[in-house]
PDB file of C-alpha atoms in Angstrom:
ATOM      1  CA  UNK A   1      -7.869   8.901 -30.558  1.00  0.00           C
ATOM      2  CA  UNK A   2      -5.861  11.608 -32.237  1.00  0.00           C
ATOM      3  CA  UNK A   3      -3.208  10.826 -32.466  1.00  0.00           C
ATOM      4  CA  UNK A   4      -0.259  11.335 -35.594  1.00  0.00           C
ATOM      5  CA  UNK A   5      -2.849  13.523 -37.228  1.00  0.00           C
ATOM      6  CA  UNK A   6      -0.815  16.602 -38.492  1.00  0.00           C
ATOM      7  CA  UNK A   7      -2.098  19.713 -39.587  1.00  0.00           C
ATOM      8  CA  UNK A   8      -5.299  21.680 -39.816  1.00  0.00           C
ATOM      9  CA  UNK A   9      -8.404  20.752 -41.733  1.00  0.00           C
ATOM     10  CA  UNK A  10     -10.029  24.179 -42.384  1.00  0.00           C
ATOM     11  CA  UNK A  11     -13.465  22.981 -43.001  1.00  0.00           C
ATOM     12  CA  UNK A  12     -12.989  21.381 -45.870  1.00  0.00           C
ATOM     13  CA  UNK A  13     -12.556  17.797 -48.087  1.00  0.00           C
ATOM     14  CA  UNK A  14      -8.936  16.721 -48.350  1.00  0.00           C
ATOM     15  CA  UNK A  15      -8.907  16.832 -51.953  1.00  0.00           C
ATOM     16  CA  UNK A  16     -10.722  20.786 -51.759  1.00  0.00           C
ATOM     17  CA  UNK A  17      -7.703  21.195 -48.908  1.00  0.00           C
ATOM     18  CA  UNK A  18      -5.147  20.265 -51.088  1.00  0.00           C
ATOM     19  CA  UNK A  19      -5.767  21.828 -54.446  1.00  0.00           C
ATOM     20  CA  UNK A  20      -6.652  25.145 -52.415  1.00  0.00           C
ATOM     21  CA  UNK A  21      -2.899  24.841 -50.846  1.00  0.00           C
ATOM     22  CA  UNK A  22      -1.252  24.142 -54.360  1.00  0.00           C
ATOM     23  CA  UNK A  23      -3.290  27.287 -55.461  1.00  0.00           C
ATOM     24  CA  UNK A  24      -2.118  29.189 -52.798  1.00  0.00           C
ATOM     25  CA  UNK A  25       1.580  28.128 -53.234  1.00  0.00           C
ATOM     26  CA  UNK A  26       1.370  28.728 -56.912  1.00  0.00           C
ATOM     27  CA  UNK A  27      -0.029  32.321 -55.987  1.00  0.00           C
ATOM     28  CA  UNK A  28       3.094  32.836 -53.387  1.00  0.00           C
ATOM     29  CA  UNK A  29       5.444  32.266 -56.302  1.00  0.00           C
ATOM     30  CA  UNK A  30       4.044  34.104 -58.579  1.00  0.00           C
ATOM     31  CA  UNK A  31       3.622  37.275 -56.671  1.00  0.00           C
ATOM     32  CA  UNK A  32       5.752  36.672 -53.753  1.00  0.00           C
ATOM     33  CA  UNK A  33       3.197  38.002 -51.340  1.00  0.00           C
ATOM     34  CA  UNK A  34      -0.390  36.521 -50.596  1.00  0.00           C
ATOM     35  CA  UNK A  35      -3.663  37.728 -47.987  1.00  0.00           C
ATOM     36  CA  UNK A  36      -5.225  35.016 -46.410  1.00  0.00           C
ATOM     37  CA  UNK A  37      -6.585  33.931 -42.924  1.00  0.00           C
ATOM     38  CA  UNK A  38      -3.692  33.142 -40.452  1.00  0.00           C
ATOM     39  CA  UNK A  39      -4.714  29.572 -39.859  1.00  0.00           C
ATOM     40  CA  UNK A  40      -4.329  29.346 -43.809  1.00  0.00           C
ATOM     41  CA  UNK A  41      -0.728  30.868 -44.057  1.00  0.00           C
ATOM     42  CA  UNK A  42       0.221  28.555 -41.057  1.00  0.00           C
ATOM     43  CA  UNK A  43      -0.406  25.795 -43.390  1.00  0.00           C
ATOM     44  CA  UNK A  44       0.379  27.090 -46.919  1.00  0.00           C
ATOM     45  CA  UNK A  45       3.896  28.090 -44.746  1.00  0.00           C
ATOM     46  CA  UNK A  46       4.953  25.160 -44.771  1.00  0.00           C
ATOM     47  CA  UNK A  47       4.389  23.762 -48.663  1.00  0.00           C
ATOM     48  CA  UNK A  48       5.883  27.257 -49.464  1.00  0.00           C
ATOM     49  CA  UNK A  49       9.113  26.332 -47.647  1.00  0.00           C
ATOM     50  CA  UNK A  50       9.121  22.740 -48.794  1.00  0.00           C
ATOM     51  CA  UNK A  51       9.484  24.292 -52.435  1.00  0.00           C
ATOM     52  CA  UNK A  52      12.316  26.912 -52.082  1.00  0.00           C
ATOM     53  CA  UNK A  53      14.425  23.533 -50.400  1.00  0.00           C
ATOM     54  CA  UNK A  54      13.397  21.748 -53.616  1.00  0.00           C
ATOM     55  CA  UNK A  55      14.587  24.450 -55.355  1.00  0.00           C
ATOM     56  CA  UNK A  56      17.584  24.364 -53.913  1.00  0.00           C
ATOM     57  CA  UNK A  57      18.540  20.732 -53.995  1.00  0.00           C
ATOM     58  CA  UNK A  58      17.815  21.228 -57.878  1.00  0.00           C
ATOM     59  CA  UNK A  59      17.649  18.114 -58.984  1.00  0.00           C
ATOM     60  CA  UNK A  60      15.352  16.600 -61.616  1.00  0.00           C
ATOM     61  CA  UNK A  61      13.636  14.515 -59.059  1.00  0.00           C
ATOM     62  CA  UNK A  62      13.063  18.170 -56.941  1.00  0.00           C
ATOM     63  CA  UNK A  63      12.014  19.723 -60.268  1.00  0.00           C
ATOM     64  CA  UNK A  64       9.242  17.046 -60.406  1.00  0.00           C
ATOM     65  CA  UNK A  65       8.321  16.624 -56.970  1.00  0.00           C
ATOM     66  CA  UNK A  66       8.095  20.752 -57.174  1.00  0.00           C
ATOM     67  CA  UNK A  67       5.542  20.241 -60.599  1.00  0.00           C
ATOM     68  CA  UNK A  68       3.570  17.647 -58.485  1.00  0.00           C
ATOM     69  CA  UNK A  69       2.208  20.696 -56.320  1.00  0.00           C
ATOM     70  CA  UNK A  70       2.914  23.670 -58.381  1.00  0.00           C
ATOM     71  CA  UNK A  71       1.436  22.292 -61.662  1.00  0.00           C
ATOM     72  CA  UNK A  72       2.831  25.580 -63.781  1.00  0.00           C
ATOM     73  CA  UNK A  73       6.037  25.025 -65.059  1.00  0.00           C
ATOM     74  CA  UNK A  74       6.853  28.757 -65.764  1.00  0.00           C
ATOM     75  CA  UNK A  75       6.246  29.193 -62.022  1.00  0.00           C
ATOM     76  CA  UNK A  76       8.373  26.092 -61.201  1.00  0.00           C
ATOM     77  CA  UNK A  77      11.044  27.749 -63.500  1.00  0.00           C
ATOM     78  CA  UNK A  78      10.534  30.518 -61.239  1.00  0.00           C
ATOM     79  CA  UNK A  79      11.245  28.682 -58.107  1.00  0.00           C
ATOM     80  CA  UNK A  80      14.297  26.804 -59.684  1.00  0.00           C
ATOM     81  CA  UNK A  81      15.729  30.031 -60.754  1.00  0.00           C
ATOM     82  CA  UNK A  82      15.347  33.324 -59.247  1.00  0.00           C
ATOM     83  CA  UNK A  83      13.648  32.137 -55.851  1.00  0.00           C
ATOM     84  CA  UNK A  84      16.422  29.409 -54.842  1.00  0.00           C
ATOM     85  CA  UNK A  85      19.088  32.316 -55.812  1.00  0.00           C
ATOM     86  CA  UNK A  86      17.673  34.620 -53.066  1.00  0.00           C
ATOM     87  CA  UNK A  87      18.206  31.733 -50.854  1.00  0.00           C
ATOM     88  CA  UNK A  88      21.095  30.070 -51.242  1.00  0.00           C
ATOM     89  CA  UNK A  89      22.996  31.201 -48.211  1.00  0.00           C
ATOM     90  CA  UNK A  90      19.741  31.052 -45.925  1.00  0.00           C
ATOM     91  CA  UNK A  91      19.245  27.617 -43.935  1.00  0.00           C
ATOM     92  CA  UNK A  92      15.560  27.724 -43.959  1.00  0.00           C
ATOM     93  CA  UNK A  93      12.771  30.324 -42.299  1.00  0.00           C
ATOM     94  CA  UNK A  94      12.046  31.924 -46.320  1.00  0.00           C
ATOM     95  CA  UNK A  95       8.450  33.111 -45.788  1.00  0.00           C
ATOM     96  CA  UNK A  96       7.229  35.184 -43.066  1.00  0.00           C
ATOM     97  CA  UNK A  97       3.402  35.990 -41.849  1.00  0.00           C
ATOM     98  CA  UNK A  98       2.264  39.356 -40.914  1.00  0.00           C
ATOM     99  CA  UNK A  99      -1.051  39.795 -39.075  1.00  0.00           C
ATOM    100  CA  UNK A 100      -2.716  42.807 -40.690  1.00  0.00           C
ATOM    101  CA  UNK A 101      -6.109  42.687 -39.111  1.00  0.00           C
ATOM    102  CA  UNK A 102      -9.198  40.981 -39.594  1.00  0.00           C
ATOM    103  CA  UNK A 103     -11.595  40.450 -42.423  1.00  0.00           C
ATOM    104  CA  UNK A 104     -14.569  42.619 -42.993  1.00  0.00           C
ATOM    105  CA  UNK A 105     -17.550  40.265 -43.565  1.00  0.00           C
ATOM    106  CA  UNK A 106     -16.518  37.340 -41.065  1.00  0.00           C
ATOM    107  CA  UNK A 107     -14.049  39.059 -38.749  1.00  0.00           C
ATOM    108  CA  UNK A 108     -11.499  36.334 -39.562  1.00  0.00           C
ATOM    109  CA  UNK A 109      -7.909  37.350 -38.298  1.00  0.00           C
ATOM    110  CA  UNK A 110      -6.167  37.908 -41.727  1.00  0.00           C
ATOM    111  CA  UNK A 111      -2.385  38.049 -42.463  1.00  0.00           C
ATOM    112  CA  UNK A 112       0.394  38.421 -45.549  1.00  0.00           C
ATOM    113  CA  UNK A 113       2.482  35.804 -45.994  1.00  0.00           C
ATOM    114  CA  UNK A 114       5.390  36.580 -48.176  1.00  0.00           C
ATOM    115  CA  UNK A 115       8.719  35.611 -49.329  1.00  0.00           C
ATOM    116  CA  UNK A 116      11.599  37.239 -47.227  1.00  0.00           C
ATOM    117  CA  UNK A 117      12.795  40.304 -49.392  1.00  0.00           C
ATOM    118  CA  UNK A 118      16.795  39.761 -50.927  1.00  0.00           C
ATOM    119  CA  UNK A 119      19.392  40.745 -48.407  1.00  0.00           C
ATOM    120  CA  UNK A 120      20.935  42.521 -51.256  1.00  0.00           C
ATOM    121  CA  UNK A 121      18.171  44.857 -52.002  1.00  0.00           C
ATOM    122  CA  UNK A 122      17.379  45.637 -48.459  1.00  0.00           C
ATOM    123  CA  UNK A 123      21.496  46.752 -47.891  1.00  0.00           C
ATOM    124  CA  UNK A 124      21.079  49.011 -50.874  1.00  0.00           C
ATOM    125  CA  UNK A 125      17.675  50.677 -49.777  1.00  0.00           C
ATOM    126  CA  UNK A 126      19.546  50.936 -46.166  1.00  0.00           C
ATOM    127  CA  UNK A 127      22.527  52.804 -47.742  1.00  0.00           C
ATOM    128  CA  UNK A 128      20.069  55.379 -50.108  1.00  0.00           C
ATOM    129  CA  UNK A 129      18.175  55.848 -46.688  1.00  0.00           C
ATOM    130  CA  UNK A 130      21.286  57.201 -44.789  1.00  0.00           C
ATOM    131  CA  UNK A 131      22.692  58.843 -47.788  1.00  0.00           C
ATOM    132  CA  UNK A 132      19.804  60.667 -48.197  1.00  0.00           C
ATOM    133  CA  UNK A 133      19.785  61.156 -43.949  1.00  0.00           C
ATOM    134  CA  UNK A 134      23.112  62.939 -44.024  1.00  0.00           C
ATOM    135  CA  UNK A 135      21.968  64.875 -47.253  1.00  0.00           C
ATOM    136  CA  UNK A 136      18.766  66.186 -44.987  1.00  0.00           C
ATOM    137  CA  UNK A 137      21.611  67.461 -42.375  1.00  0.00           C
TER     138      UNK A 137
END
């Protein structure tokens, strides 16, 4: 049976699995956005979000659990510093997927996952927009 088996094996050995996820998550931090096949970002989703609440706890025991995956410590610095800033007053939900089509060679459904933009930045771009809105009038 089945059963307690969580998440999706994609083909591949645990230990290809698992260093392919710690790429990805690596990637994530380091540019904030990544393309990859919507079954992927499902998974990657989650170790992604798992690191921003490391981040935030803050600790040295999160700072190593974080290194355990990551395995770049100027990315981890990263993720201890300007990431869990972003998100200090958000309880959770910091990535989001966004289905952009599907692949040319295999016609695998393919999506973005990315960080959530800062609240801050998105108020300012809203203001310029209907400054600039009234200015047009």
């Amino acid at each position: 049976m089945y059963h307690g088996k969580a998440g999706r094996k994609l083909g591949r050995t645990s230990s290809h699995r698992e260093a392919m996820f710690r790429n990805m998550v690596t990637s994530i931090i380091k540019h904030e956005s990544i393309r990859t096949t919507d079954t992927m970002a499902k998974e990657v989703r989650k170790l992604a979000d798992r690191m921003i609440t490391l981040g935030k706890r803050g600790d040295l025991h999160a700072r190593r659990q974080a290194l355990s995956i990551v395995r770049d410590k100027d990315m981890v610095g990263k993720l201890f510093g300007e990431l869990t800033e972003r998100f200090r007053n958000r309880a959770g939900g910091y990535t989001r997927i966004v289905k952009v089509g599907y692949r040319f060679g295999d016609n695998a459904p393919v999506s973005i996952l990315e960080y959530i933009p800062d609240e801050k930045k998105k108020e300012k771009a809203k203001s310029k927009r209907k400054a600039k809105e009234k200015k047009a009038e």
